[in-house]
mmCIF file of C-alpha atoms in Angstrom:
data_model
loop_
_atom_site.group_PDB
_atom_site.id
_atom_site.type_symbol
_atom_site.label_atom_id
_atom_site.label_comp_id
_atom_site.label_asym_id
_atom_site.label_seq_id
_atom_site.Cartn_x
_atom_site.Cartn_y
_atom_site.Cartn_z
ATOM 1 C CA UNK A 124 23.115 -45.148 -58.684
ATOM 2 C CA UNK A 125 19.233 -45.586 -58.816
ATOM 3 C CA UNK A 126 17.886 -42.212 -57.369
ATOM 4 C CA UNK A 127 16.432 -42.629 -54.127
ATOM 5 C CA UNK A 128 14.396 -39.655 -54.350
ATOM 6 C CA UNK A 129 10.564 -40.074 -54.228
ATOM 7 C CA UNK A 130 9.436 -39.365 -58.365
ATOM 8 C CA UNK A 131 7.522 -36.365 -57.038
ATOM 9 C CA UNK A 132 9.827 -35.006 -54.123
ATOM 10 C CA UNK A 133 9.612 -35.570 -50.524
ATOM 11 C CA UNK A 134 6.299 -35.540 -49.017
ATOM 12 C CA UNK A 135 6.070 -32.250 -46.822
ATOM 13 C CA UNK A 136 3.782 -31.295 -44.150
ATOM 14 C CA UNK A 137 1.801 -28.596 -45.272
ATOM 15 C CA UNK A 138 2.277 -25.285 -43.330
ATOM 16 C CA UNK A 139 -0.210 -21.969 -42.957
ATOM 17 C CA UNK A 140 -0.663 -19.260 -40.552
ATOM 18 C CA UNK A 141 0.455 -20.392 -36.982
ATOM 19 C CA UNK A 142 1.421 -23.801 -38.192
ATOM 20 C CA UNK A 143 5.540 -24.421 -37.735
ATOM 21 C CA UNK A 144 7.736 -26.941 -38.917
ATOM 22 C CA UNK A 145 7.058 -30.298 -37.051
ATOM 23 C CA UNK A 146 3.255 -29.643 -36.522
ATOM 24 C CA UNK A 147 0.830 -32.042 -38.166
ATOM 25 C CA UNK A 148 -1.219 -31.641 -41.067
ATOM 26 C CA UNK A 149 -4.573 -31.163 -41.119
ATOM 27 C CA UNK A 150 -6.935 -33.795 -41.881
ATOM 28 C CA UNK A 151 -7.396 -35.227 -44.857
ATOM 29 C CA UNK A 152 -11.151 -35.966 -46.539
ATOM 30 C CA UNK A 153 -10.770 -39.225 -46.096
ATOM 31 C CA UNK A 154 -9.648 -38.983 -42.291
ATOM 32 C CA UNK A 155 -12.615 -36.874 -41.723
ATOM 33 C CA UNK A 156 -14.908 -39.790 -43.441
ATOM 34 C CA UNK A 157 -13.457 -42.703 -41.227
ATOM 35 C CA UNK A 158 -13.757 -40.385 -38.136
ATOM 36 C CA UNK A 159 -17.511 -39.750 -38.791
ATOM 37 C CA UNK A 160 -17.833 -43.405 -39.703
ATOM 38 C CA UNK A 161 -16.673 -44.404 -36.588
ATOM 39 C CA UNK A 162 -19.012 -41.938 -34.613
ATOM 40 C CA UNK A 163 -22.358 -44.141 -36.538
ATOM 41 C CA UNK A 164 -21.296 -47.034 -35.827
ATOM 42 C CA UNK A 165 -20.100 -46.224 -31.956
ATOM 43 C CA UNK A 166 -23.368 -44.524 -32.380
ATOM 44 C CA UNK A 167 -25.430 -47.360 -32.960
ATOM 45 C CA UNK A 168 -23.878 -50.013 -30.521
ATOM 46 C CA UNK A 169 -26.102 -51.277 -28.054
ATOM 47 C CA UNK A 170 -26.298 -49.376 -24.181
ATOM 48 C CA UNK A 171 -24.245 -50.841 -21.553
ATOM 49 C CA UNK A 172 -27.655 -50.810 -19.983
ATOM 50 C CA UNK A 173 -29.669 -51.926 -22.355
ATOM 51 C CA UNK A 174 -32.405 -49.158 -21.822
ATOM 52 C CA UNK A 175 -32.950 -48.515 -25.154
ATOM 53 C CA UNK A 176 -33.097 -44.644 -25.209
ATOM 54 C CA UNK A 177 -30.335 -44.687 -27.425
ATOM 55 C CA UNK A 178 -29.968 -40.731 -25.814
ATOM 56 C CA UNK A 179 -26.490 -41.273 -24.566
ATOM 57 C CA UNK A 180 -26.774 -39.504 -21.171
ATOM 58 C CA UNK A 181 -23.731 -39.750 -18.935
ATOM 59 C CA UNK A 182 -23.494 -39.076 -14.871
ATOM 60 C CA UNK A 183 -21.686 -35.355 -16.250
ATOM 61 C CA UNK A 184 -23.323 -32.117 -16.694
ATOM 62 C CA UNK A 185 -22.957 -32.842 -20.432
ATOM 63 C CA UNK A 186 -20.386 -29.951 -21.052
ATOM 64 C CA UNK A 187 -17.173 -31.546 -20.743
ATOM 65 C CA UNK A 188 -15.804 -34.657 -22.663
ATOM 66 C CA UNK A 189 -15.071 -36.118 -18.901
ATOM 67 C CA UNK A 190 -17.380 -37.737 -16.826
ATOM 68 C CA UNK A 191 -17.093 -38.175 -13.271
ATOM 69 C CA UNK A 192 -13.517 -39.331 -12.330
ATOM 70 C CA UNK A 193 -12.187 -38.131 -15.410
ATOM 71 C CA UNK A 194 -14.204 -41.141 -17.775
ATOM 72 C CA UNK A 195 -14.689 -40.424 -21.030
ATOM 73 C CA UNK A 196 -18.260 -39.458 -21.856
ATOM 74 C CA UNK A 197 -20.056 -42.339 -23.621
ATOM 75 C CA UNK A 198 -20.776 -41.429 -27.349
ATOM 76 C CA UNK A 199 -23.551 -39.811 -28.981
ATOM 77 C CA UNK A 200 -26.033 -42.363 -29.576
ATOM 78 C CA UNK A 201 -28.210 -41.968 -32.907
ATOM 79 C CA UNK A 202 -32.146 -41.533 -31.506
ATOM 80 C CA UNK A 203 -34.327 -44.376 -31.840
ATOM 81 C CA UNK A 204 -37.086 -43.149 -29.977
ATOM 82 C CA UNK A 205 -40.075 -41.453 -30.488
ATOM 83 C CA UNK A 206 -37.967 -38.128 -30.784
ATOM 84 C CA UNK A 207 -37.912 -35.090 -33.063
ATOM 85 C CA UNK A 208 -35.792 -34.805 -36.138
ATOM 86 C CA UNK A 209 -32.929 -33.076 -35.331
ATOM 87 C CA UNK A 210 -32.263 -29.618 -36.620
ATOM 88 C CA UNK A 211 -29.860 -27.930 -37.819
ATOM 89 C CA UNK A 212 -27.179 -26.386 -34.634
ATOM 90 C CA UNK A 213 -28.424 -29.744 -32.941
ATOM 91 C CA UNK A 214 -25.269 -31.478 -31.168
ATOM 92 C CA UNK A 215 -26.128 -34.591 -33.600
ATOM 93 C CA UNK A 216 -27.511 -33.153 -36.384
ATOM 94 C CA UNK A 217 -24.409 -34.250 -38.508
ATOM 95 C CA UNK A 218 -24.368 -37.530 -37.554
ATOM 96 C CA UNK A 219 -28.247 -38.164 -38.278
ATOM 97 C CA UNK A 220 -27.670 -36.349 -41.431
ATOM 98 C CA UNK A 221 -24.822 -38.479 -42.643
ATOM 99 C CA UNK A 222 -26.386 -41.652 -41.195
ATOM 100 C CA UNK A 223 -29.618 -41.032 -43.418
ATOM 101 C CA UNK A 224 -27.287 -40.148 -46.245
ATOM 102 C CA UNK A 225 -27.792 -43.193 -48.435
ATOM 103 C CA UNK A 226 -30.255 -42.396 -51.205
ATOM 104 C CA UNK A 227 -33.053 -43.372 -48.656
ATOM 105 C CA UNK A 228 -35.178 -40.342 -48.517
ATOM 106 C CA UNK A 229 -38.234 -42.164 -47.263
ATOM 107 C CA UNK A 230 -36.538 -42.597 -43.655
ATOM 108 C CA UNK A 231 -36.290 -39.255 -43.313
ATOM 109 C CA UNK A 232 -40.080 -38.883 -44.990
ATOM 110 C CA UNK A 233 -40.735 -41.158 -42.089
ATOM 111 C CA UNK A 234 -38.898 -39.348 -39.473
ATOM 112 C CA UNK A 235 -40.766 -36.292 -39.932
ATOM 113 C CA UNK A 236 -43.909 -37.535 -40.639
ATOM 114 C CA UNK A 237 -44.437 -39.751 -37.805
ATOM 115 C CA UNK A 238 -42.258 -38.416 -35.552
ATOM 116 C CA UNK A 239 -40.121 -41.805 -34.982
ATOM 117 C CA UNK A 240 -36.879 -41.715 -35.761
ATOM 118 C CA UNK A 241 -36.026 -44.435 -38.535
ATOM 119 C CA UNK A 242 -32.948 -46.071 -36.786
ATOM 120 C CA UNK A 243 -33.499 -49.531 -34.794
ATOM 121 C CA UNK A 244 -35.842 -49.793 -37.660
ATOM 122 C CA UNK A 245 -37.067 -51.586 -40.948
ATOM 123 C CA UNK A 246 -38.991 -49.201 -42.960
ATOM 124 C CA UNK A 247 -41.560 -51.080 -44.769
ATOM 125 C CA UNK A 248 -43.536 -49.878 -47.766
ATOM 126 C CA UNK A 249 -46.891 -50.796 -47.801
ATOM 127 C CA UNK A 250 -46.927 -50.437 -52.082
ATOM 128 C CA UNK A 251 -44.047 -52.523 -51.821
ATOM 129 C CA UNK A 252 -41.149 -50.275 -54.325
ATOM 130 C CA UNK A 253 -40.709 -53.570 -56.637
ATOM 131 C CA UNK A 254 -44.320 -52.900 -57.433
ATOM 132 C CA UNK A 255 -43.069 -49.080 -58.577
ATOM 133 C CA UNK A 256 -39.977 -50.497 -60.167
ATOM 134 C CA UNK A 257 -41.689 -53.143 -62.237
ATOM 135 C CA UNK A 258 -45.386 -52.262 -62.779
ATOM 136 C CA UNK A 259 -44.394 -48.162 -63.480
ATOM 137 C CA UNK A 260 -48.367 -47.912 -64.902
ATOM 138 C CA UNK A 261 -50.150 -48.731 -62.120
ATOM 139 C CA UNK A 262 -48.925 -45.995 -59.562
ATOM 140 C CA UNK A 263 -47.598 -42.570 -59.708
ATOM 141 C CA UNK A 264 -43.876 -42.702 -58.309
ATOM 142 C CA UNK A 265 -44.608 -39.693 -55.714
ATOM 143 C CA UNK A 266 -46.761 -42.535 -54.445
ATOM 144 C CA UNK A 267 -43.707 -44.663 -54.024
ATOM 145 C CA UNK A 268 -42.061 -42.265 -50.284
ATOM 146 C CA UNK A 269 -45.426 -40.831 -49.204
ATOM 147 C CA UNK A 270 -45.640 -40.570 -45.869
ATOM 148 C CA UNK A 271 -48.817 -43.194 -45.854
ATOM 149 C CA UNK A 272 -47.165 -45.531 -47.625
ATOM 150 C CA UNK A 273 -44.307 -46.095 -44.808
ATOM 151 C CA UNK A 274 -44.345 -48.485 -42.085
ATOM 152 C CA UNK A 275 -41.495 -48.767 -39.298
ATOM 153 C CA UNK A 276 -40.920 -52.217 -37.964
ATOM 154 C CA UNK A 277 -38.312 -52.433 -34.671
ATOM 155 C CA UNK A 278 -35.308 -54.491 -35.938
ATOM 156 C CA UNK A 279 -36.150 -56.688 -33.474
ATOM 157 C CA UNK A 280 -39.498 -57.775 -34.980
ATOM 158 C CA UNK A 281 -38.340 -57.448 -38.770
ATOM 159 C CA UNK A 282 -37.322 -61.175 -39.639
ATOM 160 C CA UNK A 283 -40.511 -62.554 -38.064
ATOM 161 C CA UNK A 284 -42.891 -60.074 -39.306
ATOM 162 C CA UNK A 285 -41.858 -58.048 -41.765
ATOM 163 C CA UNK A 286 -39.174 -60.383 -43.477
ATOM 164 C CA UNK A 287 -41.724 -63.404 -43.211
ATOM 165 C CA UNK A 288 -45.178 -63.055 -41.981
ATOM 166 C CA UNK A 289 -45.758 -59.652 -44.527
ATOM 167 C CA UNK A 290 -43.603 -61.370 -46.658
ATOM 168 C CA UNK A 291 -45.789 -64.617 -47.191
ATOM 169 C CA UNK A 292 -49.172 -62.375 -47.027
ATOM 170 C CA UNK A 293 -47.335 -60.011 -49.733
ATOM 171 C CA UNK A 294 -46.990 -63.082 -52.443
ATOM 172 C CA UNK A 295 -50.388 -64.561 -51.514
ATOM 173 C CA UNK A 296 -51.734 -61.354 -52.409
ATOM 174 C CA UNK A 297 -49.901 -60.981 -55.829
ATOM 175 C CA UNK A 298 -50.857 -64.755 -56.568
ATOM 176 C CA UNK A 299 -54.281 -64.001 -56.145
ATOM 177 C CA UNK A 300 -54.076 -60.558 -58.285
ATOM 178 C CA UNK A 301 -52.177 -62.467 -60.820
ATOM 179 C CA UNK A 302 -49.039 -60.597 -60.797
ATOM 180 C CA UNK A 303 -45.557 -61.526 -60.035
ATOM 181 C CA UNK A 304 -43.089 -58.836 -59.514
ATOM 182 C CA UNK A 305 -40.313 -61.559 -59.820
ATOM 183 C CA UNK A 306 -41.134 -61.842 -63.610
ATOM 184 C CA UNK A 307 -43.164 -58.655 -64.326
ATOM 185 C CA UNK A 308 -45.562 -58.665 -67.707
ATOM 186 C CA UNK A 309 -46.923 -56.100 -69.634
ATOM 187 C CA UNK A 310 -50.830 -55.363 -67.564
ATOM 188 C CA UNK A 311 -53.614 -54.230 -69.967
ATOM 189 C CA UNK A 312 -55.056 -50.680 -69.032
ATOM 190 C CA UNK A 313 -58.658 -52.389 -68.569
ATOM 191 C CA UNK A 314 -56.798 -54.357 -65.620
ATOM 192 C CA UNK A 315 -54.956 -51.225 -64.007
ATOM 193 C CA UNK A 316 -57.581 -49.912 -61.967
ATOM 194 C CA UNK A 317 -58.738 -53.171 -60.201
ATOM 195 C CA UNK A 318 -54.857 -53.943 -59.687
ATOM 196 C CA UNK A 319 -54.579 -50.739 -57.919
ATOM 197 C CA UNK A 320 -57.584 -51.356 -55.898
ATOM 198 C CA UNK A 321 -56.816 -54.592 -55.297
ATOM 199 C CA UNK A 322 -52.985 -53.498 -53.907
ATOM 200 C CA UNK A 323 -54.556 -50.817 -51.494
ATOM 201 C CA UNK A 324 -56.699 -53.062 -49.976
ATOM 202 C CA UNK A 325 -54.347 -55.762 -49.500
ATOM 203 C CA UNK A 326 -51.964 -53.142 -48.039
ATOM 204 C CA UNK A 327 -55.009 -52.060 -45.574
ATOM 205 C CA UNK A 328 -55.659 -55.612 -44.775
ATOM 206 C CA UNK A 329 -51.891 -56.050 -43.745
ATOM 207 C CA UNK A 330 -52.566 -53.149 -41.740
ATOM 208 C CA UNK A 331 -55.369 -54.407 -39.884
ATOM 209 C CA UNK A 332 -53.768 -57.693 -39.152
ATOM 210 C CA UNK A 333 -50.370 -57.371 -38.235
ATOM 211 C CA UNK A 334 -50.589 -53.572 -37.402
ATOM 212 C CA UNK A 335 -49.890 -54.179 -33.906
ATOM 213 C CA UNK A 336 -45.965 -54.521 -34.316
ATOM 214 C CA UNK A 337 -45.757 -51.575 -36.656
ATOM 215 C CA UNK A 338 -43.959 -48.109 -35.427
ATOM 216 C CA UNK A 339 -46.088 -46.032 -34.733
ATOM 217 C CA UNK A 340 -49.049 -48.482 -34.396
ATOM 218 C CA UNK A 341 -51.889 -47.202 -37.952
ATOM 219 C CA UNK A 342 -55.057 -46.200 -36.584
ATOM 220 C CA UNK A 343 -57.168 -48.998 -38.103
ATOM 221 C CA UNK A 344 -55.824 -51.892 -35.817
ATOM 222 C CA UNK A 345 -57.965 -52.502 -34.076
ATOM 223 C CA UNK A 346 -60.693 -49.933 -34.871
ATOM 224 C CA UNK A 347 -64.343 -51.044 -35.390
ATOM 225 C CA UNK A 348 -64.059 -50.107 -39.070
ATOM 226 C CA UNK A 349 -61.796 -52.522 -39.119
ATOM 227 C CA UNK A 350 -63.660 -55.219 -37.585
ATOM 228 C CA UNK A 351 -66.715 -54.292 -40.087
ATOM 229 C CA UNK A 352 -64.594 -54.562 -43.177
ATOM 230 C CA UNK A 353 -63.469 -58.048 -41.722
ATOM 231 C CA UNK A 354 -67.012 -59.114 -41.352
ATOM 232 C CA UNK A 355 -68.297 -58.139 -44.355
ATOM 233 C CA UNK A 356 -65.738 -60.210 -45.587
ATOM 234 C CA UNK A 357 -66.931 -63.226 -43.921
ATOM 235 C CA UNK A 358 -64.498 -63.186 -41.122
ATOM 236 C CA UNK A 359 -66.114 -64.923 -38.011
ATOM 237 C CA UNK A 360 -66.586 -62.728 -35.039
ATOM 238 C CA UNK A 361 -65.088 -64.795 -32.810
ATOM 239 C CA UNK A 362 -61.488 -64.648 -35.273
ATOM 240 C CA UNK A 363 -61.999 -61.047 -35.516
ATOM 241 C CA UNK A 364 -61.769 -60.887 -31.549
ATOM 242 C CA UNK A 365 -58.352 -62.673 -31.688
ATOM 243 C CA UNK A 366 -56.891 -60.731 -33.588
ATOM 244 C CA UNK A 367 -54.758 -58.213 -30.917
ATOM 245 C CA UNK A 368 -53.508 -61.995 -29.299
ATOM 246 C CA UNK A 369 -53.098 -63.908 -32.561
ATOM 247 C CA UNK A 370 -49.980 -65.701 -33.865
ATOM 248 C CA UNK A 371 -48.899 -64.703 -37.348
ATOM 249 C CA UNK A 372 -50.177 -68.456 -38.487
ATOM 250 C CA UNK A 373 -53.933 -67.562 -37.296
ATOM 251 C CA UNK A 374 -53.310 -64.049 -38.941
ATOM 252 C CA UNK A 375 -52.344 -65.388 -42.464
ATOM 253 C CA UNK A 376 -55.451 -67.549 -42.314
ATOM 254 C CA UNK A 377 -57.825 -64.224 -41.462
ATOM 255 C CA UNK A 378 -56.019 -62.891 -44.502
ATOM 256 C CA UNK A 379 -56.829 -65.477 -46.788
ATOM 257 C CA UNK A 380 -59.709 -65.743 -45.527
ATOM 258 C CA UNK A 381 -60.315 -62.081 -45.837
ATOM 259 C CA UNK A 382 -59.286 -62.525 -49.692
ATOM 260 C CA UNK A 383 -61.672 -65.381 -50.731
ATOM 261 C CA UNK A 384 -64.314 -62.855 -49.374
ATOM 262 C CA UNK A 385 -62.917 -59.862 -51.476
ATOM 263 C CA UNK A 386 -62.843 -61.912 -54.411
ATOM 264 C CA UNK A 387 -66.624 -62.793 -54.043
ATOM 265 C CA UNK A 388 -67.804 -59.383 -53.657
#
């Protein structure tokens, strides 16, 4: 007869002080893991109301897990607001904590620089990191997560804008410097430092243009220093006026626009 004992016993239920037979277990790691993964993503579904706050406020005084008529509170919602990072003792600090845990240090650069929280977001850099990645000589990598190199753009706007309007003025920009981080070549030193300048200045021109959808909004859009660099780039008045109204295709013509001039300078 085959034994039908388990190779390594019969599992038990592990028992400590004030634990008796029949009680259950504690909770394993990897319970604890699925729990908290459940609280991000209940955490990130949208509002019932759709008010965006993203706070989580119920009709209750906020110190019971009831609400009125014995509801369950709605979750904790991860902030998406203009809101302070959370710290430490916080009632979501945690959750933020584990959320942000991804190797993505530069949304919580953002966070507490700019004093948005990251989620509901695209964080954009304005060095874009392939640049870091595959041109290592032309910036320092502290560069890469400083605070003034981060853009937020709300998910909302990120596949028009940032996915394809930045996109398209990103690769016009590298066409026009000659580079191609798709299939990256060796740069000679005597070309680094008008690469670099180059890079900034198409990263301020993206700035100027589409600044208005970025989170929080950069203090050049529509500054006059702004309109002054676009005229002394040859930019007609009249465009430069447009530009809080403008459609992205009348926005990647002022940047092209905006280049041509650069490049004759």
């Amino acid at each position: 007869m085959p034994n039908e004992e388990p190779p390594f016993g019969v599992p038990q239920t592990p028992h400590g002080p004030g634990r008796e037979q029949g009680d259950d277990a504690p909770p394993e790691p990897d319970d604890i893991l699925r729990d908290l993964i459940d609280r991000i993503i209940a955490s990130i579904a949208p509002d019932g109301d759709g008010d965006g706050d993203g706070d989580g406020d119920g009709d209750g005084d906020g110190d019971s897990d009831q609400g009125e008529g014995g509801e369950p509170e709605p979750p904790v919602k991860l902030p998406i607001g203009e809101v302070p990072l959370p710290e430490p003792g916080d009632p979501i600090y945690d959750l933020v904590m584990a959320a942000l845990a991804k190797g993505e240090d530069y949304r919580q650069i953002f966070w507490e620089f700019t004093g948005h929280s990251p989620f509901g977001k695209e964080i954009h850099h304005a060095i874009e990191q392939a640049i870091f990645k595959y041109f290592p000589n032309l910036f320092d990598e502290g560069d890469k997560d400083h605070p003034n190199n981060l853009r937020g753009f709300w998910l909302s706007d990120a596949p028009k804008i940032h996915r394809s309007a930045i996109r398209n003025a990103l690769n016009y920009l590298y066409r026009t410097l000659g580079i191609d981080p798709r299939t990256p070549a060796p740069i000679p030193d005597s070309k680094l430092p008008g690469l670099r300048t180059g890079l900034m200045f198409g990263a301020v021109l993206i700035d100027i243009l589409f600044g208005r959808w970025m989170v929080p909004v950069p203090p050049i859009f529509g500054s006059p220093i702004a309109s002054n660099i676009l005229e002394s780039l040859g930019v007609p008045p009249d465009m430069i006026d447009s530009i809080e109204d403008a459609d992205t295709g009348d926005l990647m013509r002022i940047f092209k626009m905006a280049l041509i001039g650069w490049n004759n300078l």
